[in-house]
């Protein structure tokens, strides 16, 4: 499943990796337009994931995973063939996100349905953290291919990646869930589950920050490379790849910290640390390249360190018969705020001076810091609401 997910993720940031250097100059896009086009992926995901993930409570998640992987790959190929401006690019990239909605959380459901009973947090964390390796490979291949053969070649090549998950689906044993009555899209039990809801809202704050920095990471380092004297090997390709790949051990270690010190406490510490690092980067956008490289690697550790713990916490808190609906809401909130993060940071960049302005990049990181700072408030609300509910029951 993790290998299949690496293939499914090859298209994931192909657009973001080529946005600032290739697509925006070629199509004359502003940062807000570029951010909105990139957010189309998350927007398409957000629209489709409630239906597709909730559907896994009624049919084998393997079927949804197979179809979603195929659509994701075909849409990525279509971007390389047909996209020629803002509107066509946004529409096609939204279809790619719609396909990925059938691939990520349904894949997690397909995995957890086939795991033995008991604590599955380490398996879930390994699956979610392999997301980061896939994104790192997406950054790497997309930029190398685009620099050598043009940006369309990057979409052609990464669009083939989902074949890996198609193969995994064909090898997977069948597992049909028990028949279930009632409405398909029934999120009332999920909203009543305050412990799961706290993790879901915290995940939304995490996704806002994560998708925002992934959308503009290459653009930021292009600014740094143009204005600072750094080693020639310290390229946007290398920085974006390293930033993404170190997310995997960070996510695993974050979950281990949650198991040892308490989930809410560990996640809160990580989120506050991430907000602080973002502010430091923004305030030092004109610092020497090696200083910013070090800060970005630290940020690459703090941004994903809460991801595995949040998803594992949501999965553990989910009631088994409503797990598909819980995963659906988890993804809907997460990728909905991902879309806001990509677009909102682009708007902030435009307002404060654009991609060639240090003030513009300061505003980008201020927005990212403000977004992740809301995560601890969501966890605090969930804990207090849960404690009040327990108190009422014991009276």
Tab-separated table of C-alpha atoms in Angstrom:
chain	number	residue	atom	x	y	z
A	1	UNK	CA	0.000	0.000	0.000
A	2	UNK	CA	2.820	2.424	0.791
A	3	UNK	CA	4.552	1.653	-2.514
A	4	UNK	CA	1.274	2.095	-4.350
A	5	UNK	CA	0.770	5.406	-2.598
A	6	UNK	CA	4.174	6.615	-3.777
A	7	UNK	CA	2.970	6.069	-7.330
A	8	UNK	CA	-0.334	7.808	-6.655
A	9	UNK	CA	1.519	10.816	-5.252
A	10	UNK	CA	3.872	11.371	-8.186
A	11	UNK	CA	1.395	13.825	-9.779
A	12	UNK	CA	0.603	15.514	-6.457
A	13	UNK	CA	2.753	18.670	-6.633
A	14	UNK	CA	3.667	18.597	-10.322
A	15	UNK	CA	1.772	21.849	-10.785
A	16	UNK	CA	3.151	23.526	-7.654
A	17	UNK	CA	6.698	22.479	-8.554
A	18	UNK	CA	6.398	24.242	-11.921
A	19	UNK	CA	4.093	27.102	-10.941
A	20	UNK	CA	6.509	29.961	-10.219
A	21	UNK	CA	9.225	29.064	-12.721
A	22	UNK	CA	7.211	27.868	-15.721
A	23	UNK	CA	3.417	28.198	-15.630
A	24	UNK	CA	2.999	31.702	-14.173
A	25	UNK	CA	5.471	33.308	-16.621
A	26	UNK	CA	4.133	31.321	-19.604
A	27	UNK	CA	0.493	32.179	-18.928
A	28	UNK	CA	0.961	35.631	-17.361
A	29	UNK	CA	-0.610	34.651	-14.028
A	30	UNK	CA	-0.572	36.641	-10.797
A	31	UNK	CA	0.320	34.907	-7.530
A	32	UNK	CA	-3.369	34.872	-6.547
A	33	UNK	CA	-4.285	33.200	-9.867
A	34	UNK	CA	-1.439	30.726	-9.525
A	35	UNK	CA	-2.452	29.901	-5.966
A	36	UNK	CA	-6.073	29.475	-7.028
A	37	UNK	CA	-5.093	27.131	-9.848
A	38	UNK	CA	-2.983	25.055	-7.466
A	39	UNK	CA	-5.836	24.997	-4.957
A	40	UNK	CA	-8.089	23.478	-7.636
A	41	UNK	CA	-6.552	20.091	-6.772
A	42	UNK	CA	-7.581	20.417	-3.140
A	43	UNK	CA	-10.974	21.857	-4.121
A	44	UNK	CA	-11.757	18.915	-6.407
A	45	UNK	CA	-10.656	16.569	-3.648
A	46	UNK	CA	-12.876	18.338	-1.127
A	47	UNK	CA	-15.969	18.058	-3.348
A	48	UNK	CA	-15.567	14.341	-4.053
A	49	UNK	CA	-14.164	12.916	-0.841
A	50	UNK	CA	-17.364	12.978	1.272
A	51	UNK	CA	-19.153	10.693	-1.188
A	52	UNK	CA	-16.215	8.495	-2.163
A	53	UNK	CA	-14.883	7.857	1.339
A	54	UNK	CA	-18.305	7.385	2.935
A	55	UNK	CA	-19.055	4.919	0.146
A	56	UNK	CA	-16.339	2.661	1.591
A	57	UNK	CA	-18.677	1.905	4.507
A	58	UNK	CA	-20.905	0.120	1.949
A	59	UNK	CA	-18.607	-1.325	-0.723
A	60	UNK	CA	-15.051	-2.633	-0.737
A	61	UNK	CA	-12.703	0.382	-0.412
A	62	UNK	CA	-10.406	-1.365	-2.898
A	63	UNK	CA	-12.869	-0.607	-5.726
A	64	UNK	CA	-12.990	3.117	-4.907
A	65	UNK	CA	-9.200	3.174	-4.589
A	66	UNK	CA	-8.765	1.531	-7.994
A	67	UNK	CA	-11.114	3.929	-9.812
A	68	UNK	CA	-9.711	7.008	-8.061
A	69	UNK	CA	-6.138	6.084	-8.970
A	70	UNK	CA	-7.052	5.681	-12.636
A	71	UNK	CA	-8.856	9.047	-12.777
A	72	UNK	CA	-5.966	10.810	-11.035
A	73	UNK	CA	-3.434	9.487	-13.534
A	74	UNK	CA	-5.569	10.245	-16.593
A	75	UNK	CA	-6.303	13.813	-15.437
A	76	UNK	CA	-2.591	14.477	-14.892
A	77	UNK	CA	-1.839	13.270	-18.404
A	78	UNK	CA	-4.695	15.467	-19.687
A	79	UNK	CA	-3.127	18.541	-18.048
A	80	UNK	CA	0.066	17.966	-19.988
A	81	UNK	CA	-1.861	17.518	-23.245
A	82	UNK	CA	-4.636	20.115	-23.058
A	83	UNK	CA	-3.924	22.817	-20.420
A	84	UNK	CA	-3.145	26.182	-22.023
A	85	UNK	CA	-4.132	28.821	-19.456
A	86	UNK	CA	-5.717	29.622	-16.115
A	87	UNK	CA	-9.202	28.224	-16.719
A	88	UNK	CA	-8.273	25.026	-18.530
A	89	UNK	CA	-5.472	24.399	-16.040
A	90	UNK	CA	-7.719	24.943	-13.025
A	91	UNK	CA	-10.506	22.707	-14.352
A	92	UNK	CA	-8.227	19.817	-15.322
A	93	UNK	CA	-6.210	20.044	-12.106
A	94	UNK	CA	-9.454	19.990	-10.117
A	95	UNK	CA	-10.330	16.712	-11.880
A	96	UNK	CA	-6.944	15.319	-10.826
A	97	UNK	CA	-7.767	16.239	-7.222
A	98	UNK	CA	-11.173	14.610	-7.601
A	99	UNK	CA	-9.439	11.397	-8.635
A	100	UNK	CA	-7.051	11.581	-5.693
A	101	UNK	CA	-10.104	11.841	-3.418
A	102	UNK	CA	-10.792	8.244	-4.368
A	103	UNK	CA	-7.194	7.258	-3.731
A	104	UNK	CA	-5.903	8.599	-0.405
A	105	UNK	CA	-8.507	8.172	2.337
A	106	UNK	CA	-10.195	5.198	0.628
A	107	UNK	CA	-6.693	3.724	0.541
A	108	UNK	CA	-6.397	4.262	4.288
A	109	UNK	CA	-9.808	2.605	4.731
A	110	UNK	CA	-8.726	-0.327	2.528
A	111	UNK	CA	-5.630	-0.683	4.709
A	112	UNK	CA	-7.351	-0.468	8.118
A	113	UNK	CA	-10.068	-2.892	6.979
A	114	UNK	CA	-7.353	-5.495	6.445
A	115	UNK	CA	-5.338	-4.905	9.617
A	116	UNK	CA	-5.807	-7.122	12.689
A	117	UNK	CA	-7.742	-5.780	15.660
A	118	UNK	CA	-5.856	-3.619	18.156
A	119	UNK	CA	-3.786	-0.461	18.075
A	120	UNK	CA	-3.093	0.378	14.421
A	121	UNK	CA	-1.542	3.805	14.970
A	122	UNK	CA	1.925	2.780	13.755
A	123	UNK	CA	0.558	1.226	10.561
A	124	UNK	CA	-1.627	4.281	9.940
A	125	UNK	CA	1.322	6.602	10.608
A	126	UNK	CA	3.570	4.656	8.203
A	127	UNK	CA	0.924	4.982	5.500
A	128	UNK	CA	0.339	8.704	6.110
A	129	UNK	CA	4.036	9.492	6.458
A	130	UNK	CA	4.862	7.740	3.163
A	131	UNK	CA	2.760	10.579	1.731
A	132	UNK	CA	5.768	12.824	2.343
A	133	UNK	CA	8.166	10.592	0.415
A	134	UNK	CA	5.727	10.540	-2.504
A	135	UNK	CA	5.489	14.331	-2.448
A	136	UNK	CA	9.280	14.585	-2.345
A	137	UNK	CA	9.563	12.358	-5.413
A	138	UNK	CA	6.868	14.441	-7.103
A	139	UNK	CA	8.852	17.638	-6.465
A	140	UNK	CA	12.051	15.980	-7.706
A	141	UNK	CA	10.753	14.404	-10.911
A	142	UNK	CA	8.474	17.305	-11.835
A	143	UNK	CA	11.259	19.894	-11.718
A	144	UNK	CA	13.996	17.794	-13.300
A	145	UNK	CA	11.778	16.724	-16.182
A	146	UNK	CA	10.425	20.242	-16.717
A	147	UNK	CA	13.897	21.807	-16.727
A	148	UNK	CA	15.153	19.262	-19.247
A	149	UNK	CA	12.208	18.601	-21.557
A	150	UNK	CA	9.595	21.251	-20.710
A	151	UNK	CA	6.820	21.385	-18.142
A	152	UNK	CA	4.395	19.265	-20.182
A	153	UNK	CA	6.776	16.305	-20.004
A	154	UNK	CA	6.560	16.469	-16.202
A	155	UNK	CA	2.800	15.877	-16.347
A	156	UNK	CA	3.188	13.074	-18.884
A	157	UNK	CA	5.702	11.201	-16.735
A	158	UNK	CA	4.111	11.686	-13.312
A	159	UNK	CA	0.678	10.826	-14.727
A	160	UNK	CA	1.894	7.245	-15.172
A	161	UNK	CA	2.685	6.892	-11.447
A	162	UNK	CA	-0.810	5.766	-10.262
A	163	UNK	CA	-0.315	2.493	-12.152
A	164	UNK	CA	1.573	1.338	-9.037
A	165	UNK	CA	-1.573	1.587	-6.911
A	166	UNK	CA	-3.642	-0.086	-9.612
A	167	UNK	CA	-1.289	-3.053	-9.291
A	168	UNK	CA	-1.608	-3.012	-5.493
A	169	UNK	CA	-5.408	-3.063	-5.778
A	170	UNK	CA	-5.344	-6.057	-8.097
A	171	UNK	CA	-3.199	-7.969	-5.583
A	172	UNK	CA	-5.382	-7.075	-2.591
A	173	UNK	CA	-7.860	-9.578	-1.173
A	174	UNK	CA	-11.542	-8.713	-1.371
A	175	UNK	CA	-13.205	-7.367	1.757
A	176	UNK	CA	-16.881	-6.437	1.610
A	177	UNK	CA	-18.237	-4.421	4.582
A	178	UNK	CA	-21.369	-5.536	6.394
A	179	UNK	CA	-24.630	-4.259	4.872
A	180	UNK	CA	-25.546	-0.850	6.254
A	181	UNK	CA	-28.888	0.953	6.232
A	182	UNK	CA	-29.563	4.688	6.458
A	183	UNK	CA	-28.364	7.679	4.484
A	184	UNK	CA	-25.046	7.534	2.655
A	185	UNK	CA	-23.877	11.002	3.684
A	186	UNK	CA	-24.735	10.973	7.375
A	187	UNK	CA	-22.160	12.982	9.314
A	188	UNK	CA	-24.268	13.520	12.445
A	189	UNK	CA	-22.515	10.677	14.360
A	190	UNK	CA	-19.150	12.176	13.427
A	191	UNK	CA	-20.076	15.655	14.665
A	192	UNK	CA	-21.240	14.052	17.916
A	193	UNK	CA	-17.817	12.424	18.350
A	194	UNK	CA	-15.920	15.357	19.887
A	195	UNK	CA	-12.633	13.489	20.245
A	196	UNK	CA	-12.545	12.662	16.528
A	197	UNK	CA	-13.819	16.126	15.615
A	198	UNK	CA	-10.980	17.808	17.500
A	199	UNK	CA	-8.437	15.819	15.493
A	200	UNK	CA	-10.307	16.637	12.279
A	201	UNK	CA	-10.244	20.389	12.939
A	202	UNK	CA	-6.597	20.196	13.967
A	203	UNK	CA	-5.885	18.350	10.729
A	204	UNK	CA	-7.546	21.214	8.841
A	205	UNK	CA	-5.103	23.689	10.394
A	206	UNK	CA	-2.228	21.340	9.547
A	207	UNK	CA	-3.359	21.053	5.900
A	208	UNK	CA	-3.738	24.833	5.556
A	209	UNK	CA	-0.089	25.256	6.508
A	210	UNK	CA	1.197	22.232	4.621
A	211	UNK	CA	-0.465	22.973	1.287
A	212	UNK	CA	0.388	26.649	1.560
A	213	UNK	CA	4.110	26.020	1.935
A	214	UNK	CA	4.139	23.250	-0.689
A	215	UNK	CA	2.492	25.564	-3.218
A	216	UNK	CA	5.061	28.336	-2.767
A	217	UNK	CA	8.213	26.530	-1.590
A	218	UNK	CA	9.820	26.474	-5.047
A	219	UNK	CA	8.839	30.112	-5.619
A	220	UNK	CA	10.317	31.147	-2.270
A	221	UNK	CA	13.608	29.412	-2.892
A	222	UNK	CA	13.752	30.879	-6.393
A	223	UNK	CA	13.546	34.297	-4.683
A	224	UNK	CA	16.285	33.315	-2.219
A	225	UNK	CA	18.572	31.999	-4.969
A	226	UNK	CA	18.125	35.200	-6.994
A	227	UNK	CA	18.897	37.570	-4.098
A	228	UNK	CA	21.423	35.689	-1.954
A	229	UNK	CA	24.855	34.233	-2.621
A	230	UNK	CA	24.421	30.559	-1.864
A	231	UNK	CA	26.179	27.395	-3.076
A	232	UNK	CA	25.174	26.524	-6.661
A	233	UNK	CA	24.014	23.063	-5.576
A	234	UNK	CA	21.417	24.593	-3.233
A	235	UNK	CA	18.720	24.655	-5.921
A	236	UNK	CA	14.910	24.763	-5.649
A	237	UNK	CA	14.858	21.114	-6.784
A	238	UNK	CA	17.070	19.984	-3.917
A	239	UNK	CA	15.415	22.167	-1.285
A	240	UNK	CA	11.873	21.116	-2.164
A	241	UNK	CA	12.851	17.432	-2.313
A	242	UNK	CA	14.615	17.526	1.063
A	243	UNK	CA	11.780	19.516	2.644
A	244	UNK	CA	9.272	16.888	1.572
A	245	UNK	CA	11.294	13.747	2.308
A	246	UNK	CA	12.254	14.666	5.872
A	247	UNK	CA	8.532	14.871	6.574
A	248	UNK	CA	8.309	11.076	6.791
A	249	UNK	CA	10.565	10.586	9.848
A	250	UNK	CA	9.084	13.759	11.350
A	251	UNK	CA	5.558	12.350	11.104
A	252	UNK	CA	6.617	8.996	12.577
A	253	UNK	CA	8.490	10.645	15.454
A	254	UNK	CA	5.542	12.971	16.061
A	255	UNK	CA	3.225	9.992	16.466
A	256	UNK	CA	5.681	8.255	18.789
A	257	UNK	CA	5.814	11.426	20.902
A	258	UNK	CA	2.010	11.433	20.980
A	259	UNK	CA	1.980	7.829	22.222
A	260	UNK	CA	4.517	8.615	24.934
A	261	UNK	CA	3.550	12.091	26.139
A	262	UNK	CA	-0.123	12.303	25.231
A	263	UNK	CA	-1.649	13.088	21.860
A	264	UNK	CA	-3.048	16.569	22.534
A	265	UNK	CA	0.043	17.740	24.379
A	266	UNK	CA	2.483	16.569	21.693
A	267	UNK	CA	0.411	17.967	18.812
A	268	UNK	CA	-0.015	21.328	20.547
A	269	UNK	CA	3.733	21.690	21.136
A	270	UNK	CA	4.495	20.830	17.512
A	271	UNK	CA	1.929	23.291	16.136
A	272	UNK	CA	3.157	26.178	18.275
A	273	UNK	CA	6.759	25.403	17.312
A	274	UNK	CA	5.790	25.343	13.636
A	275	UNK	CA	4.092	28.749	13.866
A	276	UNK	CA	7.210	30.200	15.508
A	277	UNK	CA	9.540	28.780	12.837
A	278	UNK	CA	7.315	30.180	10.065
A	279	UNK	CA	7.488	33.647	11.595
A	280	UNK	CA	11.280	33.442	11.933
A	281	UNK	CA	11.622	32.480	8.254
A	282	UNK	CA	9.349	35.305	7.152
A	283	UNK	CA	11.191	37.891	9.234
A	284	UNK	CA	14.528	36.727	7.805
A	285	UNK	CA	13.602	36.313	4.129
A	286	UNK	CA	16.755	38.219	3.118
A	287	UNK	CA	19.120	36.289	5.403
A	288	UNK	CA	22.018	34.301	3.896
A	289	UNK	CA	20.936	31.266	1.892
A	290	UNK	CA	22.501	28.751	4.290
A	291	UNK	CA	20.560	30.268	7.229
A	292	UNK	CA	17.281	30.024	5.325
A	293	UNK	CA	18.118	26.484	4.220
A	294	UNK	CA	18.610	25.470	7.845
A	295	UNK	CA	15.378	27.174	8.897
A	296	UNK	CA	13.459	25.496	6.072
A	297	UNK	CA	14.739	22.074	7.111
A	298	UNK	CA	13.570	22.762	10.670
A	299	UNK	CA	10.232	23.873	9.236
A	300	UNK	CA	10.193	20.670	7.182
A	301	UNK	CA	10.277	18.797	10.497
A	302	UNK	CA	7.651	20.815	12.354
A	303	UNK	CA	5.049	21.099	9.559
A	304	UNK	CA	4.361	17.338	9.185
A	305	UNK	CA	5.158	16.200	12.737
A	306	UNK	CA	1.510	16.463	13.777
A	307	UNK	CA	0.038	14.744	10.698
A	308	UNK	CA	0.374	11.086	11.690
A	309	UNK	CA	-0.720	11.763	15.264
A	310	UNK	CA	-3.816	13.665	14.109
A	311	UNK	CA	-4.867	11.012	11.588
A	312	UNK	CA	-4.139	8.145	13.976
A	313	UNK	CA	-6.089	9.963	16.705
A	314	UNK	CA	-9.045	10.447	14.381
A	315	UNK	CA	-8.933	6.794	13.289
A	316	UNK	CA	-8.716	5.550	16.877
A	317	UNK	CA	-11.612	7.755	17.991
A	318	UNK	CA	-13.843	6.801	15.035
A	319	UNK	CA	-16.711	4.408	15.716
A	320	UNK	CA	-16.181	1.356	13.476
A	321	UNK	CA	-19.541	1.530	11.689
A	322	UNK	CA	-18.968	5.227	10.901
A	323	UNK	CA	-15.257	5.049	10.082
A	324	UNK	CA	-15.795	5.823	6.392
A	325	UNK	CA	-17.863	8.916	7.227
A	326	UNK	CA	-15.253	9.998	9.786
A	327	UNK	CA	-12.453	9.628	7.226
A	328	UNK	CA	-14.584	11.547	4.730
A	329	UNK	CA	-15.087	14.513	7.036
A	330	UNK	CA	-11.395	14.375	7.994
A	331	UNK	CA	-10.397	14.732	4.343
A	332	UNK	CA	-13.104	17.244	3.473
A	333	UNK	CA	-12.002	19.630	6.206
A	334	UNK	CA	-8.309	18.992	5.544
A	335	UNK	CA	-8.318	19.533	1.805
A	336	UNK	CA	-10.908	22.306	1.983
A	337	UNK	CA	-8.487	24.267	4.136
A	338	UNK	CA	-5.639	23.151	1.869
A	339	UNK	CA	-7.364	25.007	-0.967
A	340	UNK	CA	-7.750	28.070	1.250
A	341	UNK	CA	-4.079	27.853	2.247
A	342	UNK	CA	-2.794	27.742	-1.356
A	343	UNK	CA	-5.016	30.591	-2.513
A	344	UNK	CA	-4.753	32.701	0.662
A	345	UNK	CA	-0.958	32.701	0.647
A	346	UNK	CA	-1.008	33.679	-3.028
A	347	UNK	CA	-3.312	36.614	-2.272
A	348	UNK	CA	-1.043	37.689	0.605
A	349	UNK	CA	1.965	37.497	-1.696
A	350	UNK	CA	0.293	39.736	-4.291
A	351	UNK	CA	-0.906	42.291	-1.730
A	352	UNK	CA	2.508	42.629	-0.092
A	353	UNK	CA	4.582	43.095	-3.235
A	354	UNK	CA	4.710	39.847	-5.227
A	355	UNK	CA	7.228	36.998	-5.601
A	356	UNK	CA	10.217	39.339	-5.898
A	357	UNK	CA	9.471	41.140	-2.620
A	358	UNK	CA	10.809	40.155	0.794
A	359	UNK	CA	7.727	41.759	2.330
A	360	UNK	CA	5.564	39.518	0.164
A	361	UNK	CA	7.247	36.409	1.506
A	362	UNK	CA	6.993	37.740	5.056
A	363	UNK	CA	3.218	37.944	4.600
A	364	UNK	CA	3.103	34.405	3.213
A	365	UNK	CA	4.757	33.007	6.329
A	366	UNK	CA	2.638	35.171	8.636
A	367	UNK	CA	-0.488	33.677	7.044
A	368	UNK	CA	0.930	30.152	7.441
A	369	UNK	CA	1.757	30.806	11.107
A	370	UNK	CA	-1.713	32.181	11.798
A	371	UNK	CA	-3.327	29.128	10.192
A	372	UNK	CA	-1.443	26.504	12.186
A	373	UNK	CA	-1.883	28.489	15.416
A	374	UNK	CA	-5.621	27.702	15.241
A	375	UNK	CA	-4.899	23.978	15.615
A	376	UNK	CA	-4.214	23.986	19.375
A	377	UNK	CA	-7.435	25.962	19.901
A	378	UNK	CA	-9.409	23.214	18.113
A	379	UNK	CA	-7.831	20.523	20.279
A	380	UNK	CA	-8.490	22.546	23.436
A	381	UNK	CA	-12.139	23.001	22.438
A	382	UNK	CA	-12.555	19.272	21.799
A	383	UNK	CA	-10.973	18.338	25.110
A	384	UNK	CA	-13.116	20.771	27.092
A	385	UNK	CA	-16.282	19.723	25.271
A	386	UNK	CA	-15.472	16.071	25.936
A	387	UNK	CA	-14.779	16.737	29.608
A	388	UNK	CA	-18.073	18.624	29.984
A	389	UNK	CA	-19.914	15.726	28.354
A	390	UNK	CA	-18.357	13.222	30.749
A	391	UNK	CA	-19.203	15.472	33.695
A	392	UNK	CA	-22.866	15.639	32.643
A	393	UNK	CA	-23.051	11.863	32.318
A	394	UNK	CA	-21.674	11.296	35.835
A	395	UNK	CA	-24.106	13.659	37.534
